[in-house]
mmCIF file of C-alpha atoms in Angstrom:
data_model
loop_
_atom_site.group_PDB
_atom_site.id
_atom_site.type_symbol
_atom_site.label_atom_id
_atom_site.label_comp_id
_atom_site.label_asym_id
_atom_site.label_seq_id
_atom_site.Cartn_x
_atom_site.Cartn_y
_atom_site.Cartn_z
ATOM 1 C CA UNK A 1 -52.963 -21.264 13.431
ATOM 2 C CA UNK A 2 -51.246 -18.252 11.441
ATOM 3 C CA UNK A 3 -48.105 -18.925 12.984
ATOM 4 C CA UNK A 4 -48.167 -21.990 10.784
ATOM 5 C CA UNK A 5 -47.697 -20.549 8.025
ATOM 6 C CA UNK A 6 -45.045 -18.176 8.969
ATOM 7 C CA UNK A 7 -41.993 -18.135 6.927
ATOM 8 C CA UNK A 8 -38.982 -19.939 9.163
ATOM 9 C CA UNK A 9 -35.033 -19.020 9.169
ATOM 10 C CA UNK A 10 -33.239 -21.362 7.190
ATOM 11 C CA UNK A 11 -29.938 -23.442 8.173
ATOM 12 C CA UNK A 12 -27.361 -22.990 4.985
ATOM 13 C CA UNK A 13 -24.276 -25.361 5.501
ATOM 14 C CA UNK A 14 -20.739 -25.102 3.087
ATOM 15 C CA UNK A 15 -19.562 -28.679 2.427
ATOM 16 C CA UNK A 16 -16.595 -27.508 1.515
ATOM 17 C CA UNK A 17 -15.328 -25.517 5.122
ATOM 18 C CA UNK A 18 -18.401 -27.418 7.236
ATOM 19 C CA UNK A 19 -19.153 -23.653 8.026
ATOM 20 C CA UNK A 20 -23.116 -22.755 8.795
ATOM 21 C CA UNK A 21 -25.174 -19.985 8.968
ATOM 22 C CA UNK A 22 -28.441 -18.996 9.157
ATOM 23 C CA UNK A 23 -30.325 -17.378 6.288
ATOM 24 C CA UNK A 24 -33.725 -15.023 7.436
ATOM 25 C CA UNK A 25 -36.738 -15.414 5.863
ATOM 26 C CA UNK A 26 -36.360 -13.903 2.292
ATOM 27 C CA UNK A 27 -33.152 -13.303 2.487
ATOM 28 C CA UNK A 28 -30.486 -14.776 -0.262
ATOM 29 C CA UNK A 29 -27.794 -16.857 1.088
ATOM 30 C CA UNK A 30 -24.819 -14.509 -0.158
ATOM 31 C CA UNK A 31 -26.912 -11.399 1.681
ATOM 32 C CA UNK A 32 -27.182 -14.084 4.858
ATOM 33 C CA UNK A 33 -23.713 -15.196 4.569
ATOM 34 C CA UNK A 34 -21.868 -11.826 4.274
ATOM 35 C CA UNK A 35 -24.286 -10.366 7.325
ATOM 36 C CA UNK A 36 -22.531 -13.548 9.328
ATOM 37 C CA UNK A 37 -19.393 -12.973 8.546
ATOM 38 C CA UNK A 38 -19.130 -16.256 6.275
ATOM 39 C CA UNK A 39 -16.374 -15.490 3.054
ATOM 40 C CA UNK A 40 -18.615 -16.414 0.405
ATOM 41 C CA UNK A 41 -17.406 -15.374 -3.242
ATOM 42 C CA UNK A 42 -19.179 -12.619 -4.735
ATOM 43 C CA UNK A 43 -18.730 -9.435 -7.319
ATOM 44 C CA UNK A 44 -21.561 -7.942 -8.164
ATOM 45 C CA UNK A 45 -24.280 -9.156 -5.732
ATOM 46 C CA UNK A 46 -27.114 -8.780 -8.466
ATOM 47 C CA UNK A 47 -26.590 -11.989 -10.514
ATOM 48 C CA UNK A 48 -24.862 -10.262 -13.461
ATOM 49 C CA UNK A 49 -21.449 -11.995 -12.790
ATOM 50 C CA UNK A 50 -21.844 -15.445 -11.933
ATOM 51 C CA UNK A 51 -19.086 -15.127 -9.086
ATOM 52 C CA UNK A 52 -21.544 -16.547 -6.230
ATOM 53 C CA UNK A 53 -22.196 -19.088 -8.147
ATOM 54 C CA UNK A 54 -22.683 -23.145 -6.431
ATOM 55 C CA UNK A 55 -23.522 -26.150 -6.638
ATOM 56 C CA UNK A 56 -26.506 -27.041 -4.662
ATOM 57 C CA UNK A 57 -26.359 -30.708 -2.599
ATOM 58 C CA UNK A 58 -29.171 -30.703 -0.798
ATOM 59 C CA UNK A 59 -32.371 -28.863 -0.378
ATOM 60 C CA UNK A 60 -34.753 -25.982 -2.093
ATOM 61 C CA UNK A 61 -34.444 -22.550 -3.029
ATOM 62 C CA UNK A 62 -36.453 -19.734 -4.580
ATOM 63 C CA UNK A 63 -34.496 -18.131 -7.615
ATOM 64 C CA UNK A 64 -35.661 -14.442 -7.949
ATOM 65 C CA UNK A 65 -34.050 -13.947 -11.186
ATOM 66 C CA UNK A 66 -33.812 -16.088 -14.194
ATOM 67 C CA UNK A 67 -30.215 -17.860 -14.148
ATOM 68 C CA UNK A 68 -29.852 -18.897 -17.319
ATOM 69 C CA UNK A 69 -28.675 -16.361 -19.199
ATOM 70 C CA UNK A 70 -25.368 -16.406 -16.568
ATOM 71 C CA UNK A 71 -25.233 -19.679 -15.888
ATOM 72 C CA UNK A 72 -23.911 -22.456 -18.679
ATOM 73 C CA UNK A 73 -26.276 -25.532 -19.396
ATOM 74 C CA UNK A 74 -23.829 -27.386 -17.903
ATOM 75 C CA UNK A 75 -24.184 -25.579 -14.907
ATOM 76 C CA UNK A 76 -27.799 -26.011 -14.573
ATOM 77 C CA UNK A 77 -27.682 -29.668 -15.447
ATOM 78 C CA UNK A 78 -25.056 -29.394 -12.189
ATOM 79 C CA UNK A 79 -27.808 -27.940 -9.943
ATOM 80 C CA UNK A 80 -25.837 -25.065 -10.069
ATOM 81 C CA UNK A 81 -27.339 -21.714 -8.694
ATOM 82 C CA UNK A 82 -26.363 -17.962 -7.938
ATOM 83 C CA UNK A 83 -26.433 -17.617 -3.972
ATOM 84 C CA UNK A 84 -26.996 -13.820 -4.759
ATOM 85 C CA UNK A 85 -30.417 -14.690 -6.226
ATOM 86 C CA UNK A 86 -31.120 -17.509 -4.033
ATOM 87 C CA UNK A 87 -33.472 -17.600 -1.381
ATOM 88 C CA UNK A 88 -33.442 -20.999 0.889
ATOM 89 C CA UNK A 89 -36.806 -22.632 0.710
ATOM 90 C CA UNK A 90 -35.364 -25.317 3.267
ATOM 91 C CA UNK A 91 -32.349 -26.271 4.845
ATOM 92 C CA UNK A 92 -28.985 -26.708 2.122
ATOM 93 C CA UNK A 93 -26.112 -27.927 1.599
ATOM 94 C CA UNK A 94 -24.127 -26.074 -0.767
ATOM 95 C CA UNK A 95 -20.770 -27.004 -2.292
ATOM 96 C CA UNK A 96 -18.467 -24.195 -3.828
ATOM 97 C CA UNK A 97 -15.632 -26.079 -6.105
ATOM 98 C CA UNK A 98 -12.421 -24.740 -6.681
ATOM 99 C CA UNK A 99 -12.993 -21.444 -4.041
ATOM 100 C CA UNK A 100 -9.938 -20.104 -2.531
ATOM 101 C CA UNK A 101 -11.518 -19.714 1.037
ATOM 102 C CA UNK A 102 -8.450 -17.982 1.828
ATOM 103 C CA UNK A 103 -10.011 -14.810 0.910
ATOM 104 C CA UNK A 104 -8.958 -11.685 3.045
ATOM 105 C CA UNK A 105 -11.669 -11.092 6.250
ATOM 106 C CA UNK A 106 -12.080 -7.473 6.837
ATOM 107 C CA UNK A 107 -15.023 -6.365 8.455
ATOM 108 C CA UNK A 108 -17.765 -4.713 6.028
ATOM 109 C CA UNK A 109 -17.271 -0.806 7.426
ATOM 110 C CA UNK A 110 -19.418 2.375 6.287
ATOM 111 C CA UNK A 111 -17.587 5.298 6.709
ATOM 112 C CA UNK A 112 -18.284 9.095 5.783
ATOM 113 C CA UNK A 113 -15.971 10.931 3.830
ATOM 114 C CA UNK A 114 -15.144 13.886 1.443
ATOM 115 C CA UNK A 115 -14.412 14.192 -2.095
ATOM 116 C CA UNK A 116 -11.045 15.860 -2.452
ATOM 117 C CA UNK A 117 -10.265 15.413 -6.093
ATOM 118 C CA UNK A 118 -11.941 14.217 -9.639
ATOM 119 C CA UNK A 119 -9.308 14.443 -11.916
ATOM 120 C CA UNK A 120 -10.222 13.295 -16.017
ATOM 121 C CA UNK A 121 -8.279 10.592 -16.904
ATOM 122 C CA UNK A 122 -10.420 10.060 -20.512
ATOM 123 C CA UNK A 123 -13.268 11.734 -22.073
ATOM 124 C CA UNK A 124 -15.345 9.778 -20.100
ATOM 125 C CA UNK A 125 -13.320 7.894 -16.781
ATOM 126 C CA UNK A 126 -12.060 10.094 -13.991
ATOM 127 C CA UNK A 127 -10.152 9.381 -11.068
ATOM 128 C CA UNK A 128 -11.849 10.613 -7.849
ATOM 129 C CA UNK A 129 -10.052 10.858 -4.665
ATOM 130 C CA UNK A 130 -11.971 10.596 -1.399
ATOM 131 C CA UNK A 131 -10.580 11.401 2.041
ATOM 132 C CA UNK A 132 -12.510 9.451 4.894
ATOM 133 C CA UNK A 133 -13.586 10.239 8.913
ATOM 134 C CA UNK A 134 -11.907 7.100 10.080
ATOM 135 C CA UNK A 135 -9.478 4.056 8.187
ATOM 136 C CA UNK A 136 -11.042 1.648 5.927
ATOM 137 C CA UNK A 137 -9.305 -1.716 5.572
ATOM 138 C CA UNK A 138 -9.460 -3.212 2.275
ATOM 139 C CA UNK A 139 -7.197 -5.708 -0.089
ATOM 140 C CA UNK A 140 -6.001 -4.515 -3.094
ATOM 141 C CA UNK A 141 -8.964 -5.920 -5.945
ATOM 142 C CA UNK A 142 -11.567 -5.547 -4.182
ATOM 143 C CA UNK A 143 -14.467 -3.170 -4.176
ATOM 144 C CA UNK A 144 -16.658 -0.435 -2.507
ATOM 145 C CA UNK A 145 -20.093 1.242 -2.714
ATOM 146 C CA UNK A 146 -20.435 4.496 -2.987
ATOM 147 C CA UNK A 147 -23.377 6.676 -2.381
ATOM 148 C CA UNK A 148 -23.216 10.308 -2.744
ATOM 149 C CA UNK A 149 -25.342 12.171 0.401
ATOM 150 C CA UNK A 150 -28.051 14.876 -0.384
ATOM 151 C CA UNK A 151 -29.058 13.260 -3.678
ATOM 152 C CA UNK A 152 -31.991 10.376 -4.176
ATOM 153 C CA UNK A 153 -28.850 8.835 -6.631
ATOM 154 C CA UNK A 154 -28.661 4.902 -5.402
ATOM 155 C CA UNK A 155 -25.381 3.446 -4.489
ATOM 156 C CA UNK A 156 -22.958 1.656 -7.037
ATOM 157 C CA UNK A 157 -19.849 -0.093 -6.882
ATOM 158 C CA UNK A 158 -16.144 1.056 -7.700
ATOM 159 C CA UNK A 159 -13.164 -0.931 -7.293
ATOM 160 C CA UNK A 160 -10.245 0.521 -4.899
ATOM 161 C CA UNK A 161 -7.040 1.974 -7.218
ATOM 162 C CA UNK A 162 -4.876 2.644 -4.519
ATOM 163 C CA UNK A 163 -3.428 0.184 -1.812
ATOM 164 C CA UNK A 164 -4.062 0.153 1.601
ATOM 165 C CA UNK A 165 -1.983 0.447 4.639
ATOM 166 C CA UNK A 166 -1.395 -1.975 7.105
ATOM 167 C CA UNK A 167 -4.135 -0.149 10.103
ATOM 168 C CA UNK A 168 -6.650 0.969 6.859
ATOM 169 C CA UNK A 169 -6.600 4.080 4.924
ATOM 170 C CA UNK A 170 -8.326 7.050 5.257
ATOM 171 C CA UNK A 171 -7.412 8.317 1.635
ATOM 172 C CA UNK A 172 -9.296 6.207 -1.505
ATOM 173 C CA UNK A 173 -9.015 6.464 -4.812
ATOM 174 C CA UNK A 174 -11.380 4.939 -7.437
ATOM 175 C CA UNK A 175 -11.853 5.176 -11.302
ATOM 176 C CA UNK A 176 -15.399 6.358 -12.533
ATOM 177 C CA UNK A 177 -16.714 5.770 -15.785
ATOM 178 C CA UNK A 178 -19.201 8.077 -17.181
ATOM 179 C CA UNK A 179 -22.562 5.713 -18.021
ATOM 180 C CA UNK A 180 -24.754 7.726 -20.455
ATOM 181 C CA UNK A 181 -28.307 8.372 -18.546
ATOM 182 C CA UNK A 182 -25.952 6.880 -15.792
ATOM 183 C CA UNK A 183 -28.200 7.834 -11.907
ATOM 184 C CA UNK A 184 -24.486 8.303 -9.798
ATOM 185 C CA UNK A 185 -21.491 8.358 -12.116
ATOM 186 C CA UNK A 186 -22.342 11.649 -13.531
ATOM 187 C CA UNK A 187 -22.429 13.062 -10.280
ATOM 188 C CA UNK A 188 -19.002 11.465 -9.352
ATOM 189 C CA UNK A 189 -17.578 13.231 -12.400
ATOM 190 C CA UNK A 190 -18.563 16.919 -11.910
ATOM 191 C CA UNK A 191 -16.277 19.311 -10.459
ATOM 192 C CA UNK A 192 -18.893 21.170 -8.873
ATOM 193 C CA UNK A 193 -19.464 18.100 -6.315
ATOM 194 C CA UNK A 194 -15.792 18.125 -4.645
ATOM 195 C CA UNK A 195 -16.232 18.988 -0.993
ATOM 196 C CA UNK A 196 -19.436 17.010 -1.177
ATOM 197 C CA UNK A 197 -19.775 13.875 1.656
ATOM 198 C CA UNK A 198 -19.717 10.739 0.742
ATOM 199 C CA UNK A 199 -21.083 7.241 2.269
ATOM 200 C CA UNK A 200 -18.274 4.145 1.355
ATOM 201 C CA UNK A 201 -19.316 0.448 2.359
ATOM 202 C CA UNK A 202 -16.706 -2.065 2.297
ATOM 203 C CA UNK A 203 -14.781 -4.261 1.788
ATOM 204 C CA UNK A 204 -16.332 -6.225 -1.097
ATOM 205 C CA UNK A 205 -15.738 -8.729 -3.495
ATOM 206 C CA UNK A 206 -13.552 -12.145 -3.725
ATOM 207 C CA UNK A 207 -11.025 -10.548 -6.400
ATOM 208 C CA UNK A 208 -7.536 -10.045 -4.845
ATOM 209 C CA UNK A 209 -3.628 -11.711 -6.182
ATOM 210 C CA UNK A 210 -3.470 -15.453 -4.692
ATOM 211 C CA UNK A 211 0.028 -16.069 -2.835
ATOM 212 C CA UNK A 212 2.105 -18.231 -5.812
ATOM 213 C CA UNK A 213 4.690 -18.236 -7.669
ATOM 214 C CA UNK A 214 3.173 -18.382 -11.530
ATOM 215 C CA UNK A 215 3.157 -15.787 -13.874
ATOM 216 C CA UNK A 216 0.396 -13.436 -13.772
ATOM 217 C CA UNK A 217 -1.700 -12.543 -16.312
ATOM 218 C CA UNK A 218 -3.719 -9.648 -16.131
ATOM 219 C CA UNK A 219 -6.337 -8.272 -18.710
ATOM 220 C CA UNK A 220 -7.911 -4.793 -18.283
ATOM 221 C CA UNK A 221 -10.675 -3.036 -20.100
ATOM 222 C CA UNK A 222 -12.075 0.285 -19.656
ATOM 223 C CA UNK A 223 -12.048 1.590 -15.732
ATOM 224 C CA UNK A 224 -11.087 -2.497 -14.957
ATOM 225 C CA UNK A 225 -7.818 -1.041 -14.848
ATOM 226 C CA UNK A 226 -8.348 0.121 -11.288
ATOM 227 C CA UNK A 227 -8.109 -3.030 -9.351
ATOM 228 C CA UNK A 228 -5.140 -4.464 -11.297
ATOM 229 C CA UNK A 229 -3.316 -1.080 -10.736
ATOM 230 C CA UNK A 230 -3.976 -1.848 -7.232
ATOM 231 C CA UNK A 231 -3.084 -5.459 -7.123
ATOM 232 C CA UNK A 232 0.263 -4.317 -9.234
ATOM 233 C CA UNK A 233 1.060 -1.674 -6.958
ATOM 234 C CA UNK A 234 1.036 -3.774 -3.966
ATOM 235 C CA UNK A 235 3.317 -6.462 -5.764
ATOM 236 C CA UNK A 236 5.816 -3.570 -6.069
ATOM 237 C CA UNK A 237 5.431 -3.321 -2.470
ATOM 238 C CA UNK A 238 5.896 -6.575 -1.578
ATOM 239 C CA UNK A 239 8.532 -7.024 -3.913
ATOM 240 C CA UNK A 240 7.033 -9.521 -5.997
ATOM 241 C CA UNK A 241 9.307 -11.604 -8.191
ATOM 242 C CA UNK A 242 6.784 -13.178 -10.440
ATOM 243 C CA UNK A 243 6.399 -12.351 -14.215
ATOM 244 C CA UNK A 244 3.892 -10.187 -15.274
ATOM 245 C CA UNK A 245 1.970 -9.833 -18.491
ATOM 246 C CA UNK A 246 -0.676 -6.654 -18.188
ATOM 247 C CA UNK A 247 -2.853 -6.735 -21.767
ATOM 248 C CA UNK A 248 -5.344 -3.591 -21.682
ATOM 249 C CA UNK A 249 -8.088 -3.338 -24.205
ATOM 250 C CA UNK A 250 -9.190 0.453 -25.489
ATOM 251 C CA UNK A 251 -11.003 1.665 -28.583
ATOM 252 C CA UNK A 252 -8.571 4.599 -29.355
ATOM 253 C CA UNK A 253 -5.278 6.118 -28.246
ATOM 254 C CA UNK A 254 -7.379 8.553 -26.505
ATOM 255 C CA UNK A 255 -8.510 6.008 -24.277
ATOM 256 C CA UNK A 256 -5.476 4.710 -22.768
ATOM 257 C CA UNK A 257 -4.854 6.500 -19.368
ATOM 258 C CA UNK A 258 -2.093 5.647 -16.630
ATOM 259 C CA UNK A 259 0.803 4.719 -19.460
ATOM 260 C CA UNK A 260 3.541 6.880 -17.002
ATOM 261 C CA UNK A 261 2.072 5.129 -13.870
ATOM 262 C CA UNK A 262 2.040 1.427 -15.356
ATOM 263 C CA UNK A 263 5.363 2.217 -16.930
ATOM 264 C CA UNK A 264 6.921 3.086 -13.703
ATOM 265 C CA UNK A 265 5.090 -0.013 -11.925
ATOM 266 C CA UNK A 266 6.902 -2.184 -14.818
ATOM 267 C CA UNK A 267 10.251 -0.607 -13.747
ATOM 268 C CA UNK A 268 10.297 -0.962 -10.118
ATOM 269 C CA UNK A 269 9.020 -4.760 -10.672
ATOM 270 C CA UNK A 270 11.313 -7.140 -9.053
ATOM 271 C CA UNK A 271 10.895 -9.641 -12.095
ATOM 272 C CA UNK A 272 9.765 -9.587 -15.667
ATOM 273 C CA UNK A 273 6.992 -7.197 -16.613
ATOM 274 C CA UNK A 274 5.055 -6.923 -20.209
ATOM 275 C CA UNK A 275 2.528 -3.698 -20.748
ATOM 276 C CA UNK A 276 0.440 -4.733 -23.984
ATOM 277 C CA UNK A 277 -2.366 -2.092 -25.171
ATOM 278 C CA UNK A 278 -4.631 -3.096 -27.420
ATOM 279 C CA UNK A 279 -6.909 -0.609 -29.824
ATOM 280 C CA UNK A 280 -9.832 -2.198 -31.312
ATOM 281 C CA UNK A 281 -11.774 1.481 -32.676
ATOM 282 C CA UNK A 282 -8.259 3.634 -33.853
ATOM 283 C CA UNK A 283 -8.173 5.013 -37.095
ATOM 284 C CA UNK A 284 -6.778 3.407 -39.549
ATOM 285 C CA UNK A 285 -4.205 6.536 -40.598
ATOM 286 C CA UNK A 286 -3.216 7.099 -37.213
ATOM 287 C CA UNK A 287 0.289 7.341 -35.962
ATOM 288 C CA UNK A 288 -0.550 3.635 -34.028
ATOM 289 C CA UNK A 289 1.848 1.176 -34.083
ATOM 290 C CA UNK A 290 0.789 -1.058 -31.398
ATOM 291 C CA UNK A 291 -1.484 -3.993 -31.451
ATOM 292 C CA UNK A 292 -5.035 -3.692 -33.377
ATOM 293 C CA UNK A 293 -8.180 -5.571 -32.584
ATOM 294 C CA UNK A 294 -9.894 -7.473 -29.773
ATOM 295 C CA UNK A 295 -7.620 -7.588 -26.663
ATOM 296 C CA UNK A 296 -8.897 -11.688 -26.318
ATOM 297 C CA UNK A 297 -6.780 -11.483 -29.570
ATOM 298 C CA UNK A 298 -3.381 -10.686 -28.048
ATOM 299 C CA UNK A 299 -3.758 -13.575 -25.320
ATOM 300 C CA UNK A 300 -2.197 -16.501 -27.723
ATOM 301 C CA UNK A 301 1.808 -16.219 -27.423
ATOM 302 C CA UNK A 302 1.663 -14.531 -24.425
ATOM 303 C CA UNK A 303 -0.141 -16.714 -21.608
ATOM 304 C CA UNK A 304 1.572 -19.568 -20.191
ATOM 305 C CA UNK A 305 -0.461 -22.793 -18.807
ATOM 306 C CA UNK A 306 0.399 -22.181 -15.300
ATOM 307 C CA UNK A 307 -0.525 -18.371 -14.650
ATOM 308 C CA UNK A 308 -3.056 -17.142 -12.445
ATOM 309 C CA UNK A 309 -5.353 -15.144 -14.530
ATOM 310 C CA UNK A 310 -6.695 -11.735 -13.362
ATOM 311 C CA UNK A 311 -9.752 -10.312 -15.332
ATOM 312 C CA UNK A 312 -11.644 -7.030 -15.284
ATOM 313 C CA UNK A 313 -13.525 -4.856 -17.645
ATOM 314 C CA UNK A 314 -16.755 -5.057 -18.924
ATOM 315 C CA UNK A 315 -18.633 -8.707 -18.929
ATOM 316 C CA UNK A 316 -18.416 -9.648 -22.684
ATOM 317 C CA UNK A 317 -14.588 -8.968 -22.793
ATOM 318 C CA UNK A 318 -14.375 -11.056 -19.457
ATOM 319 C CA UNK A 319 -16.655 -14.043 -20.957
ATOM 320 C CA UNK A 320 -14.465 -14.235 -24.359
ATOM 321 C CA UNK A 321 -10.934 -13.976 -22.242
ATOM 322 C CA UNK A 322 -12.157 -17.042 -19.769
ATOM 323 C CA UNK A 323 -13.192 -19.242 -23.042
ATOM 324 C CA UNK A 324 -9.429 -18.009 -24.975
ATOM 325 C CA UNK A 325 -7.438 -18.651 -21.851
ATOM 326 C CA UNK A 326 -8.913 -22.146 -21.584
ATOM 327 C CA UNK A 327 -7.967 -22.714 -25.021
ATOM 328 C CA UNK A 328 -4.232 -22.515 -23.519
ATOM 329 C CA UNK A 329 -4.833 -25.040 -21.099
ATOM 330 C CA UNK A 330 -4.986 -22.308 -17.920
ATOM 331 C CA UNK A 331 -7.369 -24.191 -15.583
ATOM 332 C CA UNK A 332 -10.299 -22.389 -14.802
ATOM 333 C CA UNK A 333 -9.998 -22.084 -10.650
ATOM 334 C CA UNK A 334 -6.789 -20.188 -11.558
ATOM 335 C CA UNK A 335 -8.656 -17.804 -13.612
ATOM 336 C CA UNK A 336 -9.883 -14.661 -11.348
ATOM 337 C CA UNK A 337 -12.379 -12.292 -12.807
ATOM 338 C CA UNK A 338 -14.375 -8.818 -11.513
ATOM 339 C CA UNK A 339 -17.242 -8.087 -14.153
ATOM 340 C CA UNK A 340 -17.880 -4.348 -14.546
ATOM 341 C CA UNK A 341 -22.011 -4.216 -14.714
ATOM 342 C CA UNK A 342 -23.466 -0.515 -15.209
ATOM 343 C CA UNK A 343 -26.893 0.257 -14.695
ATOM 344 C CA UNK A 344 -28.388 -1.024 -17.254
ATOM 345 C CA UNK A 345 -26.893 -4.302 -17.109
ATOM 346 C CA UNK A 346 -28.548 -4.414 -13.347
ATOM 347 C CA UNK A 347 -31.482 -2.790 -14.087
ATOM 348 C CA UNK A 348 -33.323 -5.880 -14.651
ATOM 349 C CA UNK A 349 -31.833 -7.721 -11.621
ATOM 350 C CA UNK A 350 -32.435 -4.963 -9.186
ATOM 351 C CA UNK A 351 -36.170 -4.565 -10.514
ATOM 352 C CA UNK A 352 -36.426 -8.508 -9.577
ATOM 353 C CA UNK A 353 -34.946 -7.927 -6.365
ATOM 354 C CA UNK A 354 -37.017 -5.049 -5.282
ATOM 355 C CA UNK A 355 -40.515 -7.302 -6.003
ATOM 356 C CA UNK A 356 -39.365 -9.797 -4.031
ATOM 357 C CA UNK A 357 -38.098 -7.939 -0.752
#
């Protein structure tokens, strides 16, 4: 009679590809997905960004985290849901609108490796160079986790800098901000760690350039100027034609890092490239004479209607650049985003996850 009452495996279907896969009990569709193989967008993976979100056709699920603080009323009026924080009570059907399944399919590795290098880019980001066992394949845009070995520190995600060769790379680079009280990215910032191993898992995320021919318009904030750098410096590669306006958002001139890099990006660019930094903390006496204010603020006169949109930074300057792009008429499946969530915007995600494991 017990075996009644035993939780069963759950049959998740994608209207949109006709793909299925089977989710185990307790397990969230995105965690069931990925562990398939499916492509499934996702950033984050703790139901701070909103990129797993879908629409749900038919069926039940469990939500371990309250949704409506990422999710718009519209979207819950939609039966929308965040497959990240989503665990199937029946069979579903699930519809994703607007996804690019195109997304690149590299197998999710976890490799050992060394730290070679933190060098300080800012009082408080640093870039930290990592030299692996064995390749890693990866896209430009996407992310990794890293988890430092010997310490109880848990494992949090970093977006690749560098680009990747065509049978993986064994050398990675990745940007590390310093988060006050912060478990990891202290660690990843102290000189006294290089030679230390290192655990990387990847390939992650659904953030990479989409093949076209539109502008691209790119807005970076903080250490979100990793993946772009990436992204940019495999356009160079590839010899991209395509115009290119970069905006970057910093409070002071003290916080504006890679200016000889992105400057020599915009010179070996095949078409037309625009750098734009934006200061929203300098002094007012200072020897600035660039932009002041919000970076949302430098979007109007500079974004066309027809660019693909590239977003990352830190959520609020991602939520205010979606709604100001849209004000330009850019449609919102060509608008690409990578939320940067520190600890304590996952704390309270990760402590809902953990009771319900």
């Amino acid at each position: 009679m017990l075996s009644l009452f035993k939780k069963k495996a759950r049959q998740v279907t994608l209207a949109s590809t006709h793909q299925s896969f089977t989710a185990a009990p307790g397990e969230t569709i995105l965690q069931a997905a990925l562990r398939e193989g499916i492509r499934f967008p996702h950033s984050c993976r703790v139901g701070g960004c909103a990129a797993c979100k879908c629409r749900l056709q038919q069926g039940k699920v469990k939500e371990l985290t309250e949704s409506a603080y990422v999710l718009s009323a519209e979207d819950l009026d939609n039966n929308y849901i965040l497959a990240c924080q989503s665990v199937p009570k029946s069979d579903l059907l699930l519809d994703i609108p607007h996804w690019d399944n195109r997304s690149p399919a590299h197998s999710l590795q976890t490799v050992s490796g060394v730290i070679q290098m933190i060098r300080p880019l800012t009082h408080d980001i640093s870039a930290l160079t990592i030299t692996l066992d064995e390749p890693l394949t990866f896209t430009p845009g996407q992310y990794a986790q890293l988890s430092l070995s010997g310490t109880a520190a848990p494992a949090r995600s970093y977006s690749f800098a560098g680009t990747c060769a065509a049978g993986g790379s064994t050398g990675l680079e990745f940007f590390i901000r310093h988060i006050p009280g912060g478990a990891l990215s202290p660690l990843l910032q102290d000189s006294a760690r290089i030679g230390s191993r290192v655990q990387v898992e990847g390939p992650l995320g659904d953030f990479w350039l989409r093949p076209d021919d539109t502008p691209i318009f790119a807005i970076a904030g903080g250490s979100g100027l990793a993946p772009l750098l990436s992204i940019l410096r495999q356009g160079v590669a590839e010899q991209s034609r395509r115009p290119v306006t970069l905006l970057f958002g910093a409070r002071t001139q003290n916080d504006l890092y890679c200016l000889e890099e992105i400057q020599q990006l915009a010179d070996r660019w095949a078409g037309p490239f625009e750098f734009v930094p934006v200061l929203s903390g300098e002094p007012d006496d200072s020897d600035w004479d660039g932009l002041r204010g919000w970076v949302t603020q430098a979007i109007e006169g500079r974004i066309a209607a027809d660019s693909q949109v590239y977003l990352c930074g830190p959520a609020p300057m991602i939520d205010a650049a979606i709604s100001e792009c849209q004000k330009f008429s850019v449609r919102p499946h060509q608008i690409f985003f990578d939320k940067f969530l520190d600890s304590r915007d996952l704390s309270g995600a990760a402590v809902a996850l953990a009771a319900n494991a």
